[in-house]
mmCIF file of C-alpha atoms in Angstrom:
data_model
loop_
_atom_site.group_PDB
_atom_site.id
_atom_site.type_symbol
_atom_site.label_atom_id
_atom_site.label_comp_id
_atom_site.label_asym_id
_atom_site.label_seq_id
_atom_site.Cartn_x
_atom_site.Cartn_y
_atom_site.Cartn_z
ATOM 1 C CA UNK A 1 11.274 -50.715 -10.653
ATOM 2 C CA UNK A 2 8.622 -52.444 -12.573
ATOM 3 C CA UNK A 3 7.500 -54.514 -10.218
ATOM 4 C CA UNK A 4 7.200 -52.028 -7.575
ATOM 5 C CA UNK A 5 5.409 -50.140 -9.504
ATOM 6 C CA UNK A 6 3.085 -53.031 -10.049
ATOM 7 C CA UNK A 7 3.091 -53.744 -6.592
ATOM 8 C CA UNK A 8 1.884 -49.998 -5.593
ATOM 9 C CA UNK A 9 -1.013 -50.277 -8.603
ATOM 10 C CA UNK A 10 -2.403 -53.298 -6.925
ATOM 11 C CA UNK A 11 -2.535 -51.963 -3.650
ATOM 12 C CA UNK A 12 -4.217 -49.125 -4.555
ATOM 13 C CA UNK A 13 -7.117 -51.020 -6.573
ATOM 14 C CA UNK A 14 -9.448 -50.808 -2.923
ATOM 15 C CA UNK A 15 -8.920 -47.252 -2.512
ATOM 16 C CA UNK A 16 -9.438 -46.681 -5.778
ATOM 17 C CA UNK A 17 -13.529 -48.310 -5.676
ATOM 18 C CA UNK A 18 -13.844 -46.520 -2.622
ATOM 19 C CA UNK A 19 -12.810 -43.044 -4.334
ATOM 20 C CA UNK A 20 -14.910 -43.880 -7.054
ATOM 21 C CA UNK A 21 -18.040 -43.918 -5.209
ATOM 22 C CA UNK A 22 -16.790 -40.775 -2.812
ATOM 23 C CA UNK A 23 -15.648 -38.541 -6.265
ATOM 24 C CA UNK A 24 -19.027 -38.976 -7.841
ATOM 25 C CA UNK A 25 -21.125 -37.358 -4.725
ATOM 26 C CA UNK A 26 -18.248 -35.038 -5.020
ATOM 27 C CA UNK A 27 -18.888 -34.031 -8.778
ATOM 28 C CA UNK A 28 -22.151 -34.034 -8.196
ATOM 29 C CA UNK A 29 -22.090 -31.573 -5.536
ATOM 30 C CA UNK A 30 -20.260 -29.449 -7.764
ATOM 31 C CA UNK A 31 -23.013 -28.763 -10.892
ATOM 32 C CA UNK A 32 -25.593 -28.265 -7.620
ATOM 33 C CA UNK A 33 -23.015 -25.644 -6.980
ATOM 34 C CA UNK A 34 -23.170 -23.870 -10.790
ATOM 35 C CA UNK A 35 -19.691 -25.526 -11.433
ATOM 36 C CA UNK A 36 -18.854 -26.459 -14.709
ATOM 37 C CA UNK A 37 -18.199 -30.383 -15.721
ATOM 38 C CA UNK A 38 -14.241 -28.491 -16.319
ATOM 39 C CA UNK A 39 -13.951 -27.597 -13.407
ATOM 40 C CA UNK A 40 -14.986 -30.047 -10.812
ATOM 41 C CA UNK A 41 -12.786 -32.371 -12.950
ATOM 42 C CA UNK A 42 -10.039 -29.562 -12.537
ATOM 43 C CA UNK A 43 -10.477 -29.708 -8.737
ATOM 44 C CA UNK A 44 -9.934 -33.263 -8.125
ATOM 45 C CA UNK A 45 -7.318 -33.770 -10.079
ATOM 46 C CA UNK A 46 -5.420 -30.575 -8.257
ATOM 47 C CA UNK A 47 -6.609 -31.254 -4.492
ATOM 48 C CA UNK A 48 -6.785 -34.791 -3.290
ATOM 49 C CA UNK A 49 -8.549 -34.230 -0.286
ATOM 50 C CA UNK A 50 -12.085 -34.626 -0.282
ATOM 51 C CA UNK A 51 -13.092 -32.734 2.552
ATOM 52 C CA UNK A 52 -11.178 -29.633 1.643
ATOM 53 C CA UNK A 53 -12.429 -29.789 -1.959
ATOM 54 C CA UNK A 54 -16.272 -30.093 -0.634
ATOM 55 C CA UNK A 55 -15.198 -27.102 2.047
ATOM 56 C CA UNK A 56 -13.721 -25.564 -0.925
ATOM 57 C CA UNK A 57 -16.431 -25.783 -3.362
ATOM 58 C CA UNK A 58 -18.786 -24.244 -0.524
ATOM 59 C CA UNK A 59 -16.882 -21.254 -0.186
ATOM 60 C CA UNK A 60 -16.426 -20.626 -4.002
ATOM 61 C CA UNK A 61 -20.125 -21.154 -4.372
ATOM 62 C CA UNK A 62 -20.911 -18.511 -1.519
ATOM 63 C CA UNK A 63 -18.105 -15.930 -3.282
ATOM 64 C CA UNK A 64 -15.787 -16.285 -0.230
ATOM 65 C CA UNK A 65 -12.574 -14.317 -0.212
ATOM 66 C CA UNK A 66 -8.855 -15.407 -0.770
ATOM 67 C CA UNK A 67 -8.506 -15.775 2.445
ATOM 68 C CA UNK A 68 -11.094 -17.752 4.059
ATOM 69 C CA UNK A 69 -9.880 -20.412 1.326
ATOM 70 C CA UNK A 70 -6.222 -20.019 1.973
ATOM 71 C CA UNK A 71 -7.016 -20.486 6.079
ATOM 72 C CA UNK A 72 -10.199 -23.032 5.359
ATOM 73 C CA UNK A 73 -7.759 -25.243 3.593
ATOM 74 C CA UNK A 74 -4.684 -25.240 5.574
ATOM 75 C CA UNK A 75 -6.591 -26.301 8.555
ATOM 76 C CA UNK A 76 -8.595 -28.746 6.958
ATOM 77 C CA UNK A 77 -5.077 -30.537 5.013
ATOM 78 C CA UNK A 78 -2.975 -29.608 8.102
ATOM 79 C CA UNK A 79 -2.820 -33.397 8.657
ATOM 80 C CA UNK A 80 -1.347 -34.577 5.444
ATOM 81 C CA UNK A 81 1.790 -32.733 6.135
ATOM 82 C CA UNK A 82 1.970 -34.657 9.553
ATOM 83 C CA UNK A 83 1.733 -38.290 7.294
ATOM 84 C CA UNK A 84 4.246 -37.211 5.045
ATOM 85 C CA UNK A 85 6.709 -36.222 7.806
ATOM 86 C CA UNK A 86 5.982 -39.749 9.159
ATOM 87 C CA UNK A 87 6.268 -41.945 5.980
ATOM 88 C CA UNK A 88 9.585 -39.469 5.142
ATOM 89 C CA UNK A 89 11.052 -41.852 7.932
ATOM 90 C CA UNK A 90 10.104 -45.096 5.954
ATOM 91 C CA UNK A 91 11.447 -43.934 2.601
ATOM 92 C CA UNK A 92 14.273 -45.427 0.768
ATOM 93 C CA UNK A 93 17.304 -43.160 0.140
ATOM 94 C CA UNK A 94 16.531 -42.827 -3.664
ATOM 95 C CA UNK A 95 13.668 -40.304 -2.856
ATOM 96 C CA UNK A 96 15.731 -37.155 -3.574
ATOM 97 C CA UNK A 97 13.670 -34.002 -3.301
ATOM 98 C CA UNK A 98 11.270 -34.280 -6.573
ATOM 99 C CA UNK A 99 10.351 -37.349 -5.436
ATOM 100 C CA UNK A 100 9.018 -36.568 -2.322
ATOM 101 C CA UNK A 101 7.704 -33.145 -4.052
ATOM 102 C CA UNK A 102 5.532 -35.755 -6.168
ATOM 103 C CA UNK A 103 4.744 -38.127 -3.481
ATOM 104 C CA UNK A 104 4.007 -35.130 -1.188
ATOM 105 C CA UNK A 105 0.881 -34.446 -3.447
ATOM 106 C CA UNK A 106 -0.429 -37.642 -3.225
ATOM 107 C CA UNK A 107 -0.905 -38.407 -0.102
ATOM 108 C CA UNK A 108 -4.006 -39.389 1.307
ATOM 109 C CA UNK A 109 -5.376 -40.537 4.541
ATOM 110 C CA UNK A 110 -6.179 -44.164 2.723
ATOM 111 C CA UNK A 111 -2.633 -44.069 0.833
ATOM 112 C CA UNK A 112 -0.955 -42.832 4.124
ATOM 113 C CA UNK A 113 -2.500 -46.493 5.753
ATOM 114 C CA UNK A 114 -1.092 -48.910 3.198
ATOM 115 C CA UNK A 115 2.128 -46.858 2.494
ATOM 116 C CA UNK A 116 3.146 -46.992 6.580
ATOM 117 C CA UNK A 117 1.586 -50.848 6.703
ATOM 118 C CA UNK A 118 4.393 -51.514 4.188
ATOM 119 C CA UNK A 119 7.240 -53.682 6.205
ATOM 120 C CA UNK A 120 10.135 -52.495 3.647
ATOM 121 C CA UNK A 121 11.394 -49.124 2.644
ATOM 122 C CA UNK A 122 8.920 -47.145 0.616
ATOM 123 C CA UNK A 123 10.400 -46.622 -2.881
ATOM 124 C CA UNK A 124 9.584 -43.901 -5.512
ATOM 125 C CA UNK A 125 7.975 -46.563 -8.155
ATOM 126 C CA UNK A 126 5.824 -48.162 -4.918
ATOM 127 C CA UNK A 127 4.567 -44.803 -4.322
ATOM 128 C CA UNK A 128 4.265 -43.742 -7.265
ATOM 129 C CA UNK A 129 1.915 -46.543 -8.649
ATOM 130 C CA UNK A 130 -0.325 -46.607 -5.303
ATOM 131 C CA UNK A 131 -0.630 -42.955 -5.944
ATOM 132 C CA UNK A 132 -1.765 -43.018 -9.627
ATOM 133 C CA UNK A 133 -4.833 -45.658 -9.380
ATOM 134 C CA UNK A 134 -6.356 -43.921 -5.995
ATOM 135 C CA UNK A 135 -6.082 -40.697 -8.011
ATOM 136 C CA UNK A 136 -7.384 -42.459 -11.339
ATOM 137 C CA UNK A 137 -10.740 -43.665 -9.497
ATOM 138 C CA UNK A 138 -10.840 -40.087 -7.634
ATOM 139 C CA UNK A 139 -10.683 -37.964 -11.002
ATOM 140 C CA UNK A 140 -12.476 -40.416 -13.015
ATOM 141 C CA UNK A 141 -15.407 -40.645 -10.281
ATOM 142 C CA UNK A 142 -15.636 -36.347 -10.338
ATOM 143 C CA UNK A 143 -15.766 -36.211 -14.056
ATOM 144 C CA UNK A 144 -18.652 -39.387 -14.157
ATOM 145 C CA UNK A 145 -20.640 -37.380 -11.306
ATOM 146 C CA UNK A 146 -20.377 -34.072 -13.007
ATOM 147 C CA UNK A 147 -21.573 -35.366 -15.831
ATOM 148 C CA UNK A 148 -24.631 -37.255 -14.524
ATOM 149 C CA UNK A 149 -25.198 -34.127 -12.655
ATOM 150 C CA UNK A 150 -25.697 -32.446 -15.486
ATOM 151 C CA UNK A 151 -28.280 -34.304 -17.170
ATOM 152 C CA UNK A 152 -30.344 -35.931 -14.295
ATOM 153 C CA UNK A 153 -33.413 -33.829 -12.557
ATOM 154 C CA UNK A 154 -32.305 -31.983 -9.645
ATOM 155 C CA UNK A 155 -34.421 -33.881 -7.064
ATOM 156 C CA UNK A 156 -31.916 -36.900 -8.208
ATOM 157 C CA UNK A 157 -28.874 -34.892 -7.843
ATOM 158 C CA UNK A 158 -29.556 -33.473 -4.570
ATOM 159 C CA UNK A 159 -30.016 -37.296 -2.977
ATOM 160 C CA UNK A 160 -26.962 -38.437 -4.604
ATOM 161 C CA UNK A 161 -24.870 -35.486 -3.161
ATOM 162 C CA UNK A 162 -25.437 -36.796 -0.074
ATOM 163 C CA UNK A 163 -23.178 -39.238 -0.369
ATOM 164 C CA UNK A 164 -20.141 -37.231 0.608
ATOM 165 C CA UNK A 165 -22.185 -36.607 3.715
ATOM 166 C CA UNK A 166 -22.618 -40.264 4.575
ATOM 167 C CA UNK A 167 -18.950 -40.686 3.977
ATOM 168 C CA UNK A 168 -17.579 -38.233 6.528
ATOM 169 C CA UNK A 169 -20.196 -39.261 8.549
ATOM 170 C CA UNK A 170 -18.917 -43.099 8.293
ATOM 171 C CA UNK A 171 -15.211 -41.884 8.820
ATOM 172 C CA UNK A 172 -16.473 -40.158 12.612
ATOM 173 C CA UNK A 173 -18.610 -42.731 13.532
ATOM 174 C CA UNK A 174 -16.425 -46.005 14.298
ATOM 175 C CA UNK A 175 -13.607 -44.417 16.287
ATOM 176 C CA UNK A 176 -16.533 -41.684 18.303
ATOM 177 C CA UNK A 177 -17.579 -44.742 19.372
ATOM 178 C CA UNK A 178 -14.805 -46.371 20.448
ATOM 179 C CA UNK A 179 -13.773 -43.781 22.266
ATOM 180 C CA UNK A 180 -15.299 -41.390 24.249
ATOM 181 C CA UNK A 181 -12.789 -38.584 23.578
ATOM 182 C CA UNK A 182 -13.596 -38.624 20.107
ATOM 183 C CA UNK A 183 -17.262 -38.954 20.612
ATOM 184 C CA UNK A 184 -16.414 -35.551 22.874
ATOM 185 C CA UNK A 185 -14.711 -33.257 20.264
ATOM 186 C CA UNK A 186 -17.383 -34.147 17.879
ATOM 187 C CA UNK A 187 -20.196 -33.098 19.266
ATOM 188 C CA UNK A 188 -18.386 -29.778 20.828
ATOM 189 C CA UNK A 189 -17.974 -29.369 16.676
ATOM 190 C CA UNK A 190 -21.338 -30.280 15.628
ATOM 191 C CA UNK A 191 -22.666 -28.006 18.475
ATOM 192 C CA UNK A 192 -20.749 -25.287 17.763
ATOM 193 C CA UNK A 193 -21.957 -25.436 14.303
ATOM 194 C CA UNK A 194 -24.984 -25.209 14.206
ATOM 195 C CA UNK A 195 -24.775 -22.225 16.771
ATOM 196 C CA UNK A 196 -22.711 -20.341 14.305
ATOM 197 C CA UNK A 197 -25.357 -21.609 11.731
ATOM 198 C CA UNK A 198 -28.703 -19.625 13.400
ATOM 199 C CA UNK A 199 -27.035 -17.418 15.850
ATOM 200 C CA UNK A 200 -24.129 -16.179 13.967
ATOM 201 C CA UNK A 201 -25.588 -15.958 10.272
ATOM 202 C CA UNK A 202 -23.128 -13.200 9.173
ATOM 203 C CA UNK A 203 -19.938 -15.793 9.624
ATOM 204 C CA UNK A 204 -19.565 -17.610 6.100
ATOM 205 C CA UNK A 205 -19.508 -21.251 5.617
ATOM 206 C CA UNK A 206 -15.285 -21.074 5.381
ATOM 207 C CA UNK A 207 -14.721 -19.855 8.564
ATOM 208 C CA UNK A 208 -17.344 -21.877 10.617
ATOM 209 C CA UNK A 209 -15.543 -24.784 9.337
ATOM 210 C CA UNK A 210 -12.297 -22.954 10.461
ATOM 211 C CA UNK A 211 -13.950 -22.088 13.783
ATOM 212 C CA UNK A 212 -15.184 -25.252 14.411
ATOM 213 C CA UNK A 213 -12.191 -27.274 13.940
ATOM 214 C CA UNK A 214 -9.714 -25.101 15.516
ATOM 215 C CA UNK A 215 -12.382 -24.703 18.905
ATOM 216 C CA UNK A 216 -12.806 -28.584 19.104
ATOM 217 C CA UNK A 217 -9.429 -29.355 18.950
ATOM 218 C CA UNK A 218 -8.578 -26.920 21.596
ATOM 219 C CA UNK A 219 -11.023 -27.859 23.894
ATOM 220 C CA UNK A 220 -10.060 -32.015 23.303
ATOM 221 C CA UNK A 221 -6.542 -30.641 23.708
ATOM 222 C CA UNK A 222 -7.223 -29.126 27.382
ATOM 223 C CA UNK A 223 -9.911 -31.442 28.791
ATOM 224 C CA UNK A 224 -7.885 -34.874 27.577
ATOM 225 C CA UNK A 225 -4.292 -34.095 26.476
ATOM 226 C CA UNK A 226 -1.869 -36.778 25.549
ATOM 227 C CA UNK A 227 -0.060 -38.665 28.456
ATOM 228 C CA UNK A 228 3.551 -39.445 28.516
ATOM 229 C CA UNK A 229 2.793 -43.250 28.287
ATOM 230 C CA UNK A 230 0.191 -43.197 25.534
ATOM 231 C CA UNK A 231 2.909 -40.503 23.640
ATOM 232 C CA UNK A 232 5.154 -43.559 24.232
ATOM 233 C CA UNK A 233 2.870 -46.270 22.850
ATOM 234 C CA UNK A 234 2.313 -43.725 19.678
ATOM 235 C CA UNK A 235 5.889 -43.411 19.111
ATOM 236 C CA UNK A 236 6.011 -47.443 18.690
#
């Protein structure tokens, strides 16, 4: 069990610089925001996802309701429950339900990668220690932004929050230009954005996102849905 454990520590280390760097824009976006140190820290270490925490942080800062959190998040996270139904078919039969409760939480698009890469069955002490140092560097990242945040001049602040930006934008870019399709759905997003952003003024940063995501995927579902042969390729 120890050396599992070990095992998932290790290969979490790379995530764990890359979260570091990510977090900080992150906590940094939240004292722009009127956040407290507390709370940013509070976020991170509740919600490992860093788009739906910066989505998140948007609508609390524009006094969104319940509701445009509730629907913001789900379809921002949708996907995680998607890799946990996947890497549920990897596990090894020792996960009984708290286990995969736990796990559940901490999955992450970069975790998700290494945990499915994994040739054996995934145990709970493998999981469990490439969870905690990813989540480590994401926490410890927020708390180190917030703080610097907090004491640097705004005009600092506001180039370092950027960051987060750069990062999403980085995540798009390589497969958009692989392939067309992507490159597609991203611009009908981006597009439909900033429409909603002069045209539609009265529709609050939550549900644009909402809007946005739910409109591109549509469209990318009906203009270039999934064959039967590359649903087969998938599947292998």
């Amino acid at each position: 069990m120890k050396k599992e454990f070990v095992k998932g520590m290790r290969h979490g280390v790379p995530i764990m610089l890359g979260y570091l760097s990510v977090s900080f824009g992150f906590g940094v976006l939240c004292i722009q925001q009127n956040l407290s140190i507390l709370a940013a820290v509070g976020i991170s270490v509740t919600n490992l996802t860093s788009a739906g925490q910066v989505a998140g942080v948007e609508i609390i800062a524009a006094g969104g309701s319940l509701l445009e959190m509730v629907l913001c998040q789900l379809v921002i996270n949708l996907r995680y429950s998607l890799m946990s139904l996947s890497l549920s078919q990897k596990l090894d039969p020792s996960f009984n339900i708290m286990h995969r409760l736990f796990v559940g939480f901490g999955v992450t698009d970069e975790i998700f990668a290494v945990a499915s890469s994994q040739a054996e069955p995934l145990k709970p002490s493998y999981m469990y220690g490439l969870i905690l140092t990813p989540f480590l560097g994401w926490s410890t990242g927020t708390l180190i932004g917030a703080i610097a945040g907090d004491i640097m001049p705004p005009m600092v602040t506001a180039a370092l929050s950027l960051m987060l930006y750069g990062m999403f934008i980085a995540i798009i870019l390589p497969p958009a230009k692989k392939d067309r399709k992507v490159l597609f759905v991203v611009l009908i997003a981006a597009a439909l954005s900033v429409v909603i952003r002069f045209c539609l003024p009265m529709i609050s940063g939550g549900f644009s996102v909402i809007i946005c995501a739910l409109v591109a995927s549509i469209v990318g579902a009906l203009f270039f849905p999934v064959s039967e042969r590359e649903r087969g390729e998938d599947d292998t």
